[in-house]
Structure formats: structure tokens, C-alpha cells
Short mmCIF file of C-alpha atoms and ligand atoms in Angstrom, two decimals:
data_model
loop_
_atom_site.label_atom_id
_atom_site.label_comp_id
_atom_site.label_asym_id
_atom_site.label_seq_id
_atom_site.Cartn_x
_atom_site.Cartn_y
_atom_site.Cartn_z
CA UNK A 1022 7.89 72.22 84.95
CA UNK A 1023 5.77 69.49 83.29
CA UNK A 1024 2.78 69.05 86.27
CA UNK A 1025 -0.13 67.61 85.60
CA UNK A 1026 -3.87 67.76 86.99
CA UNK A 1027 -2.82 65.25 90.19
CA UNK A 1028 0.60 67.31 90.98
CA UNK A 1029 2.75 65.11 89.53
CA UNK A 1030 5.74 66.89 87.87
CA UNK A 1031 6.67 64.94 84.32
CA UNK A 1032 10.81 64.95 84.02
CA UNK A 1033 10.93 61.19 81.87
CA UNK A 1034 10.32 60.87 78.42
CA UNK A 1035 10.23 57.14 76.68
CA UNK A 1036 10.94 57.55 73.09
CA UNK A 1037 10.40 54.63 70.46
CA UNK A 1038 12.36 54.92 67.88
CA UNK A 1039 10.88 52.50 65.35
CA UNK A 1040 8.11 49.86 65.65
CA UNK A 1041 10.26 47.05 63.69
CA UNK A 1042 11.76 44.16 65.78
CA UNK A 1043 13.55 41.49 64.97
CA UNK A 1044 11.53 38.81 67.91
CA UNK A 1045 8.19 38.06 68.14
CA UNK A 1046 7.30 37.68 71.65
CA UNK A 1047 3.99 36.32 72.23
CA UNK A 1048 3.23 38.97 74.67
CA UNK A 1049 3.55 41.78 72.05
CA UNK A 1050 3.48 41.46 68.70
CA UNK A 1051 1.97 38.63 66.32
CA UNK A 1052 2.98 36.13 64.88
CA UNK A 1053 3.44 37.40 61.59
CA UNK A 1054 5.47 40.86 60.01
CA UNK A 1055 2.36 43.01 61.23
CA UNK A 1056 2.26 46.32 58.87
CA UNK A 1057 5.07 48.41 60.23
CA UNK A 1058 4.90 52.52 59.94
CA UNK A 1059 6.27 52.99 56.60
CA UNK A 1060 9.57 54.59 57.03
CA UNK A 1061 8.72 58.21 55.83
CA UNK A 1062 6.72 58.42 58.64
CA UNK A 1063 8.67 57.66 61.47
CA UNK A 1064 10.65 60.62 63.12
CA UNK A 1065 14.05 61.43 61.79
CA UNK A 1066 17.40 61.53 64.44
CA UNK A 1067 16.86 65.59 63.82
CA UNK A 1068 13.75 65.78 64.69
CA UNK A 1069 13.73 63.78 67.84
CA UNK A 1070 16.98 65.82 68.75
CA UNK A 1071 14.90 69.10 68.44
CA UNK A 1072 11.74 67.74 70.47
CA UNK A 1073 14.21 66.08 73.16
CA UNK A 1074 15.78 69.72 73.75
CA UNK A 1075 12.04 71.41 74.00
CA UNK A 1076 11.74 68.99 76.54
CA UNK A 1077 14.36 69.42 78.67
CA UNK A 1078 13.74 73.32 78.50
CA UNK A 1079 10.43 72.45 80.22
CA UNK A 1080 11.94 70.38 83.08
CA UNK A 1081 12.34 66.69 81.68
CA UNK A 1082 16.17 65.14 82.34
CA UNK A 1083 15.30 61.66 81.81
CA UNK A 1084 14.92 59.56 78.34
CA UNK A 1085 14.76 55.91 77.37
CA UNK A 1086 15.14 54.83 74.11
CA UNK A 1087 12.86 51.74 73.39
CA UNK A 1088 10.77 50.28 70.56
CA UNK A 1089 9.84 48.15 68.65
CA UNK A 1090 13.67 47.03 68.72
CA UNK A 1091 15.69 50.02 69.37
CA UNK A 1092 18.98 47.98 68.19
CA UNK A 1093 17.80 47.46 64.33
CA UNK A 1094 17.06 51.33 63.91
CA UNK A 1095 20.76 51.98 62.07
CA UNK A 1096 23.00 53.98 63.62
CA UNK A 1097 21.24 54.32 66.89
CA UNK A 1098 24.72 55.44 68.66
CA UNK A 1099 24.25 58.46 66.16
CA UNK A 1100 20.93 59.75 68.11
CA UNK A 1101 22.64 58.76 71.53
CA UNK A 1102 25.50 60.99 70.98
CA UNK A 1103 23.57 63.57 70.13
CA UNK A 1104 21.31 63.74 73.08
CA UNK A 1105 24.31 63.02 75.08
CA UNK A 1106 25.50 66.96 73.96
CA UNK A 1107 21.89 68.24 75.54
CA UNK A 1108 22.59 70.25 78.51
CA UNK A 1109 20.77 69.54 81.51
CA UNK A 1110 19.53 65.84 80.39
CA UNK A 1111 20.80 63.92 82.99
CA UNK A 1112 20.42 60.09 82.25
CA UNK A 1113 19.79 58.18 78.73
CA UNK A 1114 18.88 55.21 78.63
CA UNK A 1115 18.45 51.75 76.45
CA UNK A 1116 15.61 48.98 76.22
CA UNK A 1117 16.76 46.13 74.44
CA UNK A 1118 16.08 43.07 73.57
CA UNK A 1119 19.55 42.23 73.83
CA UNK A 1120 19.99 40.21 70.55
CA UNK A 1121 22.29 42.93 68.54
CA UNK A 1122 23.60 44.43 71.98
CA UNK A 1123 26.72 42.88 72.10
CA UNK A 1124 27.43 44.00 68.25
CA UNK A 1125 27.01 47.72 68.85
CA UNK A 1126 27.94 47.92 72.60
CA UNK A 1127 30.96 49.59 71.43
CA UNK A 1128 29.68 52.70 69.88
CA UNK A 1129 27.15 52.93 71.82
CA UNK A 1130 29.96 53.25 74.80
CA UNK A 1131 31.60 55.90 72.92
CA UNK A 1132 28.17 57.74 71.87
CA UNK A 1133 27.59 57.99 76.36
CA UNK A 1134 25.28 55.11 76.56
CA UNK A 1135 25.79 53.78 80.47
CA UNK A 1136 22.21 52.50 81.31
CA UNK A 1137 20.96 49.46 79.63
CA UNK A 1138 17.91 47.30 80.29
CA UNK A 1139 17.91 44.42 78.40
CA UNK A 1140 14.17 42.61 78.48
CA UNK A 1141 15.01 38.52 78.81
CA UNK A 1142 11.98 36.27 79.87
CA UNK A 1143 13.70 32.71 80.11
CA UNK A 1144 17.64 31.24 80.56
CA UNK A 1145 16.72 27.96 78.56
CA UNK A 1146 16.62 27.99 74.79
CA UNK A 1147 13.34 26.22 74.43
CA UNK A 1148 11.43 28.37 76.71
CA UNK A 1149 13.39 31.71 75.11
CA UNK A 1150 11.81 30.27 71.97
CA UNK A 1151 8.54 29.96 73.20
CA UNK A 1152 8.23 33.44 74.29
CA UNK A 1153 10.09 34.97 71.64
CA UNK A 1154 9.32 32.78 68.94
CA UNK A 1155 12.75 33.44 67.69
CA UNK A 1156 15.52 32.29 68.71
CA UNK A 1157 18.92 34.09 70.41
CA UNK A 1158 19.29 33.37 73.81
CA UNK A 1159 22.83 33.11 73.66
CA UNK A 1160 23.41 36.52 71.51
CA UNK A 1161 21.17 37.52 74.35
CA UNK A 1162 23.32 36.96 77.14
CA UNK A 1163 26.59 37.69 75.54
CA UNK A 1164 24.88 41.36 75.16
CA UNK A 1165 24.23 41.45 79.03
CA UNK A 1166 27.79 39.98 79.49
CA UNK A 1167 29.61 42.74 77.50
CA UNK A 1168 27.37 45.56 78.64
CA UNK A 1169 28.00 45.03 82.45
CA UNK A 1170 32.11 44.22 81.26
CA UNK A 1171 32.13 47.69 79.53
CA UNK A 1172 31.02 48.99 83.08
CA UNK A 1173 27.31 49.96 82.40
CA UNK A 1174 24.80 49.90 84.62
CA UNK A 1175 22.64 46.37 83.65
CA UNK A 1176 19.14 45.42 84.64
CA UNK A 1177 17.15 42.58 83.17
CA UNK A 1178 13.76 43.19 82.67
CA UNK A 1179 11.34 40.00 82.26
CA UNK A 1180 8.09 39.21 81.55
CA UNK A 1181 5.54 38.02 84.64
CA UNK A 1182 3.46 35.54 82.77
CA UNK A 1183 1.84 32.58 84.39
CA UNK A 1184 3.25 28.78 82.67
CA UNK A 1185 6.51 30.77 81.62
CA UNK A 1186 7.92 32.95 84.66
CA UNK A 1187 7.28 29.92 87.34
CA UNK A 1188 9.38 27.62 85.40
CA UNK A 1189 12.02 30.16 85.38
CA UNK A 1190 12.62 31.20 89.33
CA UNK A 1191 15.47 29.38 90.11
CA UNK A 1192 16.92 29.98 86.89
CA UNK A 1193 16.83 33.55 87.36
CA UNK A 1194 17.12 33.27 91.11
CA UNK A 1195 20.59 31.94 90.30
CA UNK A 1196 21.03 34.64 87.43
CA UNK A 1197 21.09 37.58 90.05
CA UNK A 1198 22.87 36.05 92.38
CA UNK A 1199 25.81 34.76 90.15
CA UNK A 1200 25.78 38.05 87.94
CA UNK A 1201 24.67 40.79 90.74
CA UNK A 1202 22.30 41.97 87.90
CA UNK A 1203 18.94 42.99 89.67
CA UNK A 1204 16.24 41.05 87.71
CA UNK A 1205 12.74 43.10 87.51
CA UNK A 1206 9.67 41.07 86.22
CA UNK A 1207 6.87 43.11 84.66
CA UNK A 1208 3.33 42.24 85.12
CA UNK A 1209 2.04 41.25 81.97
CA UNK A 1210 -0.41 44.07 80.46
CA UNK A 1211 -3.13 43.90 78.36
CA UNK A 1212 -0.58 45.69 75.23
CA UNK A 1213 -0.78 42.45 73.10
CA UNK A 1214 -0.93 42.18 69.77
CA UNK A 1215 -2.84 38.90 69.61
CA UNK A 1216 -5.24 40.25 72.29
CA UNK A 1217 -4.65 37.47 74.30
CA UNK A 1218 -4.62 38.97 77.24
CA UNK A 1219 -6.91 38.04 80.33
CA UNK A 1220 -6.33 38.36 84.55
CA UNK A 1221 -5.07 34.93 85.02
CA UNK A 1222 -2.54 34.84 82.53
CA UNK A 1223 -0.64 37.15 84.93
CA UNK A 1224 1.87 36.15 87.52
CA UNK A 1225 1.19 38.99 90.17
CA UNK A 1226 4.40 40.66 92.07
CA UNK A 1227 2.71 38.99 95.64
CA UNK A 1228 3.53 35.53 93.60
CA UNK A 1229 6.71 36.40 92.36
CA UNK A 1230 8.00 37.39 95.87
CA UNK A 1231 6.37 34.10 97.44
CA UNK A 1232 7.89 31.86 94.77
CA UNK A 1233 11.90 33.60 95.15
CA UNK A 1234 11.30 32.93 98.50
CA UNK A 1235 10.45 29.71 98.87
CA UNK A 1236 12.55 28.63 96.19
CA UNK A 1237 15.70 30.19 96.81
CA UNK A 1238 15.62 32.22 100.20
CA UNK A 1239 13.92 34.60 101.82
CA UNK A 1240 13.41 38.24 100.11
CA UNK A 1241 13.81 41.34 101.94
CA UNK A 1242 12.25 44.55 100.45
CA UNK A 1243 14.40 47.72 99.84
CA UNK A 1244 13.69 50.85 100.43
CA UNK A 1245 11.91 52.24 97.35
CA UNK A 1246 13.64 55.04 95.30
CA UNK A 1247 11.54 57.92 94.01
CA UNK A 1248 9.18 57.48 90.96
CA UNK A 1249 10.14 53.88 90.42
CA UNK A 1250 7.80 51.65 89.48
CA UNK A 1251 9.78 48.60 90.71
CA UNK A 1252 9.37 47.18 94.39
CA UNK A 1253 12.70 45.43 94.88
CA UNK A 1254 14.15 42.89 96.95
CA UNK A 1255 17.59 41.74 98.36
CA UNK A 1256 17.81 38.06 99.21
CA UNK A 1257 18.50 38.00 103.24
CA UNK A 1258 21.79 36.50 103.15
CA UNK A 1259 22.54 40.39 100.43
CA UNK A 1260 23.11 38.62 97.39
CA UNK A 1261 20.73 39.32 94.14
CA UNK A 1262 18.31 41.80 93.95
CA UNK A 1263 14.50 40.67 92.24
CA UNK A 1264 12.19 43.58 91.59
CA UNK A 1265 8.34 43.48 90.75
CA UNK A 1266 6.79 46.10 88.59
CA UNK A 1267 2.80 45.65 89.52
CA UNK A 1268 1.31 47.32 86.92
CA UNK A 1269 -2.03 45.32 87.07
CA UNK A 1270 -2.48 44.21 90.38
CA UNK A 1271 -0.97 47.12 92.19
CA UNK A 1272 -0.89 50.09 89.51
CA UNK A 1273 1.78 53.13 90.21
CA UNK A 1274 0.23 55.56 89.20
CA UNK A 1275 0.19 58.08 91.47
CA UNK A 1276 3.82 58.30 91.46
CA UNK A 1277 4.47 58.52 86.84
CA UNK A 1278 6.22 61.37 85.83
CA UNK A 1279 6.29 59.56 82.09
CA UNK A 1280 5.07 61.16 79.05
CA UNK A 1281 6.32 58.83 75.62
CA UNK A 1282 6.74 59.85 71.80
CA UNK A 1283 5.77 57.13 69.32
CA UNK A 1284 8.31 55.99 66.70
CA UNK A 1285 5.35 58.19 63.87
CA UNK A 1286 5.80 61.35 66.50
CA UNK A 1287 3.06 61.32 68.29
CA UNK A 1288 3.13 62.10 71.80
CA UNK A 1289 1.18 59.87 74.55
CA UNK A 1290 0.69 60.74 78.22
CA UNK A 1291 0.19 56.94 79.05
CA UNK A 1292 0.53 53.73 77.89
CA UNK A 1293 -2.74 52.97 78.42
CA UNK A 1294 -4.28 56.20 76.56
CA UNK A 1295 -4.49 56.99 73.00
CA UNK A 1296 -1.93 59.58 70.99
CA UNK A 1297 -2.47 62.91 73.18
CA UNK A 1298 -0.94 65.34 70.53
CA UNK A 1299 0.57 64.73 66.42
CA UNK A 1300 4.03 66.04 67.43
CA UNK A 1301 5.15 65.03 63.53
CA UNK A 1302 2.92 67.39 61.93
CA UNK A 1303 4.61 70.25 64.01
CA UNK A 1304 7.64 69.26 63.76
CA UNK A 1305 6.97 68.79 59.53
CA UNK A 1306 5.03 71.85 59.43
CA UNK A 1307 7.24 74.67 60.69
CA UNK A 1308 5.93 74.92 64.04
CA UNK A 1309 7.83 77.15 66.36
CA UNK A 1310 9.47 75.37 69.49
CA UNK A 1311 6.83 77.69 71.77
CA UNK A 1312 3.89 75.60 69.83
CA UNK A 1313 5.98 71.94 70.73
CA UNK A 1314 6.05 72.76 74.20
CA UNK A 1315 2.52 73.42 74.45
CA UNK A 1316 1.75 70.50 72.80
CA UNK A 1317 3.80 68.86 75.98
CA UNK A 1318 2.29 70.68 78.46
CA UNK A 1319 -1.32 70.31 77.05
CA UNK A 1320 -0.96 66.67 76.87
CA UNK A 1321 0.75 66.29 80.12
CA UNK A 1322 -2.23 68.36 81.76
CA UNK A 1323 -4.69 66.04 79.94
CA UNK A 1324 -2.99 62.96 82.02
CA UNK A 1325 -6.16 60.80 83.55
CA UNK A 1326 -5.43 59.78 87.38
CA UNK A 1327 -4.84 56.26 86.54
CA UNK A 1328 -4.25 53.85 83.73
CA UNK A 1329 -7.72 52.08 84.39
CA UNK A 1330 -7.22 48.39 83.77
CA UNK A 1331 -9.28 47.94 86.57
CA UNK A 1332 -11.84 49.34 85.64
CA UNK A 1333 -15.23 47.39 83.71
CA UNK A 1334 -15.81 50.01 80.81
CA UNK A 1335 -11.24 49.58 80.46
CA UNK A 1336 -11.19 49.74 76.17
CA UNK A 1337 -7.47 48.16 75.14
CA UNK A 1338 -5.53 51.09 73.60
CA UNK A 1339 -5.72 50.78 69.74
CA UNK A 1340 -2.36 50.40 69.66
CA UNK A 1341 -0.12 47.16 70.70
CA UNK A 1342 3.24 47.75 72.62
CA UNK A 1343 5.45 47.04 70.05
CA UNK A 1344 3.87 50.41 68.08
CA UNK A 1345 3.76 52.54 71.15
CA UNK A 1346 6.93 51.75 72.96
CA UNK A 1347 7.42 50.01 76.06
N1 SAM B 1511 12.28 45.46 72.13
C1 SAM B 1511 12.76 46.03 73.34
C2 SAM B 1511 12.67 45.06 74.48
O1 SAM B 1511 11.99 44.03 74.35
O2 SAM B 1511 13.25 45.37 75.51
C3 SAM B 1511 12.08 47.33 73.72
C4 SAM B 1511 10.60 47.42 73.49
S1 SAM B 1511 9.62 46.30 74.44
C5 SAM B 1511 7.99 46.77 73.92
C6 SAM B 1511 9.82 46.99 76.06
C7 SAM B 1511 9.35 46.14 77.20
O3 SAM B 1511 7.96 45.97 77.11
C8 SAM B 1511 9.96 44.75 77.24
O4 SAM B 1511 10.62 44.57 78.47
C9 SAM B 1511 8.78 43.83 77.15
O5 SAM B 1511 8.91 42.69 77.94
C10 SAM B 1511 7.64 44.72 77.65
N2 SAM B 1511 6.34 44.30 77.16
C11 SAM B 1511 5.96 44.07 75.89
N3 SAM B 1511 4.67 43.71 75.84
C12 SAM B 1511 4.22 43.70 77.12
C13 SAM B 1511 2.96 43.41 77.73
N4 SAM B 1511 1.91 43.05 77.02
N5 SAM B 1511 2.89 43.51 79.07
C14 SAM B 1511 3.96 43.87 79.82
N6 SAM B 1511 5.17 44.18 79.31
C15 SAM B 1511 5.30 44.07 77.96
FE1 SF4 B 1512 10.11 42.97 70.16
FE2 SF4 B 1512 10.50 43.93 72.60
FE3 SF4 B 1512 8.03 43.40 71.69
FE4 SF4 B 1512 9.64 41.38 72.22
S1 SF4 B 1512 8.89 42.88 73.68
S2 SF4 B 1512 8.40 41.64 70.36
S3 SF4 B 1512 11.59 42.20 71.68
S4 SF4 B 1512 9.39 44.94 70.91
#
């Protein structure tokens, strides 16, 4: 088993499969085309396939495809079928930004996909825009549509960013209760490309709860399930569920059993860390699977206690979310 320093026991692996995407939120990446990986470096379906199975023969059951945009890596329902055929990994998973969901949801039904989370940060077009600086709101939503038709299991992840999640409340208060999608909203973390980030820009989970509650009805919390990092909420009257994930002002760490592989290979114990072992050069030099999975277990072991965000001498990792994989 994957346990680190603090006893926790590792079983969920986040892998990014490219660092492309077709938005621009302002959260995460600029503006601008930033300099994406060139392509030769970024893993191949084969080689992921081979790390995902050392893996799992060391205890992880869990993995989450995410990017960049998972959706404009070609053929992504290639890779998901093949970890689908892994004994003993238990749950894949999607991030997505939703926009190209509803073009590939059916191979990606047939590959085994059955857990999505699509990330949406406003129901109005002009405030999609503003965040996204793209448009495809609508693409967005006929994504979530056909997923949770097709009988997957839907979540909508969103963005907790002060002047764009307050307008959007009873939006998504009505969202969740209309859809039964649970809506989670992610504090927003200092990952940004534009380094824009500062304390007050963030919406806290306390807020988000207050504001549901005064807004729509009152929120009752649910009982949390294992390593998590979402508090949820039912409205009282059991319809629509609203999650927080307080990564700044209430950080989970104690309870991450996540280790992540960059789209370029390289493995990171946290998001907030820098690359904790060059999985690519292993996998591109020969390496025997017994070297890979001490790569994973030295990097796991390395794991610091927390993420540190709190803390004065914090440095911003050197890479932005959209390169690490959220
Ligand atoms: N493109 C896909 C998407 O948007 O779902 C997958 C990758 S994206 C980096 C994964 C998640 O990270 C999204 O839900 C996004 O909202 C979140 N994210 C990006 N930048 C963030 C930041 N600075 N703070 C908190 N969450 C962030
Ligand atoms: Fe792209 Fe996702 Fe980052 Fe938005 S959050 S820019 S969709 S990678």
C-alpha cells in the first residue's frame, strides 16, 4: 500500500492527459495560447496504461482523467477502455469542461466511462463568458444533459470566486434542485496563470452555505463520506445537494490519499508541490516496472503534511493548473 509519512494510505491517482484546452478561464490559464508541452513530450495512451497498472499493483483503485481539457486529447475513449480492462481499478473517472461532452458521450459510454464531473461556473451566457472567456454554455449543458440521460453519475463542479459565484446562487440553487445534480463549488486556489490570485478574491465554503441558505432554504449537512474533500448539503425540505470543497480556508489535508501524473509524466504528490519524480524518463528509458513503483512510493513518502497556503514563506507552485491537472 501507498502510505505516506502522516499514515495516510494513497489509492487515487489524477492523471492529466494534455495541458491544451479549448476555454480560457480566468482562474487558470491566460489569456493568450500559453506555450503548450510540445506533443512528443506528453505521455502516450501506452505508457499511461503501463504506469496506471504499476499503480494499482501497489494499492491505488481510483483514477480521474483531467487536464488541460481532457475532451480535445483524440480518442480519449481509447485510454478509457483500456484502463477499464485493469483488474482491480475500481472507479474511472472524467473532468470536463463539458464543451465536447455531449459529442463523445457515446464512446465514452461504450469505452466504461460512468463518472463524470463536468466544471461549470455560471448558467447565464454573459457571465459563462466572463469566466471562460469563451463561449459554450449551451454545448455545456447539453453535455451534462446527455451524460446524466445515458445514466452516469453527474456532478458539477464550480468555481468559488467572489463577484462571479454570488451572482450565481439562485441560479444554481435552482440547477440542483430541478436536475438532482449535486453542485460542488471549489475554493478558488492560488493555481492561476495570471497570478491573480489574493485571499479576498475567494468566496469561502462558510459563505457559500450562508448565501444557499438565505437565498433558497435552509442547508442541512450530510454525513461526510471517506476521503472526500467536499462538505455537502441537502436543502431541508431533501431536494438538491450543494457541496463546498475548502481548500483555502479549511484545507483537507489530513484526509488526501491523491498522488497526480502530469500530461509530460511527471509524477506530483500535491498540487501545491513541485514534480516529485520524472516518471517519462523511466518509462522512455527502459526502466523495469520494480523502478516505477519506487518512484511512487518514494514520492508518496516525500508527501509534506499540508499544502501550506497558509503559511507566510507559501511560494506558488511553478506550474499553473491547467499544466498540472486539476
Ligand atoms: N478542463 C477540465 C475542467 O475544467 O473541468 C479539467 C481540468 S481543470 C484544471 C479541473 C478543475 O480545476 C476545474 O473544475 C476548475 O474549475 C478547477 N480549477 C482551475 N483553476 C483553479 C484554481 N485556480 N482554483 C481552484 N480550482 C481551479
Ligand atoms: Fe481549461 Fe479547465 Fe482550466 Fe478552464 S479550468 S481553462 S476549462 S483547464
Amino acid at each position: 500500500m501507498l502510505t505516506d509519512r502522516f499514515g495516510r494510505i494513497h489509492r487515487s491517482l489524477r492523471i492529466s492527459v494534455t495541458d491544451r484546452c479549448n476555454l480560457r478561464c480566468t482562474y487558470c490559464m491566460p489569456e493568450h495560447t500559453p506555450d503548450y508541452q510540445p506533443r512528443s513530450e506528453i505521455l502516450t495512451f501506452e505508457e499511461i496504461v503501463r504506469f496506471v497498472k504499476i499503480a494499482v499493483s501497489l494499492g491505488v483503485d481510483d483514477v480521474r482523467l483531467t487536464g488541460g481539457e481532457p475532451l480535445v486529447r483524440s480518442q480519449l475513449n481509447l485510454l478509457v477502455q483500456k484502463l477499464n480492462e485493469i483488474d482491480g481499478l475500481r472507479k474511472i473517472s472524467l473532468t470536463t469542461n463539458g464543451v465536447l461532452l455531449q459529442d463523445q458521450l457515446a464512446e465514452l459510454f461504450a469505452a466504461g466511462l460512468r463518472h463524470v464531473n463536468v466544471s461549470l461556473d455560471a448558467l447565464d451566457e454573459e457571465s459563462f463568458k466572463g469566466a471562460t472567456r469563451r463561449g459554450g454554455l449551451d454545448k455545456v449543458v447539453g453535455g451534462i444533459d446527455a451524460a446524466q440521460r445515458a445514466g452516469m453519475v453527474v456532478k458539477v463542479n464550480s468555481i468559488a470566486m467572489r463577484g462571479l459565484t454570488d451572482h450565481q446562487i439562485v441560479a444554481f440553487g435552482e440547477f440542483t434542485r430541478r436536475t438532482g445534480i449535486p453542485v460542488r463549488f471549489i475554493e478558488f486556489m492560488p493555481l492561476d496563470s495570471d497570478g491573480n490570485w489574493n485571499t479576498s478574491a475567494v468566496l469561502s465554503g462558510t459563505e457559500i452555505v450562508e448565501m444557499f441558505s438565505s437565498q433558497i432554504r435552509p442547508l442541512v449537512p450530510i454525513e461526510r463520506n471517506g476521503s472526500s474533500p467536499s462538505a455537502d448539503y441537502r436543502f431541508d425540505d431533501g431536494i438538491g445537494t450543494v457541496g463546498v470543497i475548502a481548500s483555502v480556508s479549511k484545507p483537507f489535508c489530513d484526509s488526501c490519499d491523491r498522488f497526480r501524473l502530469t500530461a509530460d509524466g511527471q509524477l506530483r504528490n500535491c498540487l501545491f508541490g513541485e514534480d516529485s519524480g520524472d516518471v517519462r524518463a523511466l518509462l522512455r528509458g527502459n526502466a523495469s516496472d520494480e523502478s516505477i513503483s519506487q518512484m511512487i512510493q518514494s514520492a508518496v513518502a516525500t508527501k509534506k503534511r499540508g499544502h501550506g497556503t497558509d503559511d507566510l514563506t507559501f511560494l506558488r507552485p511553478s506550474r499553473p493548473m491547467h499544466a498540472i491537472g486539476g
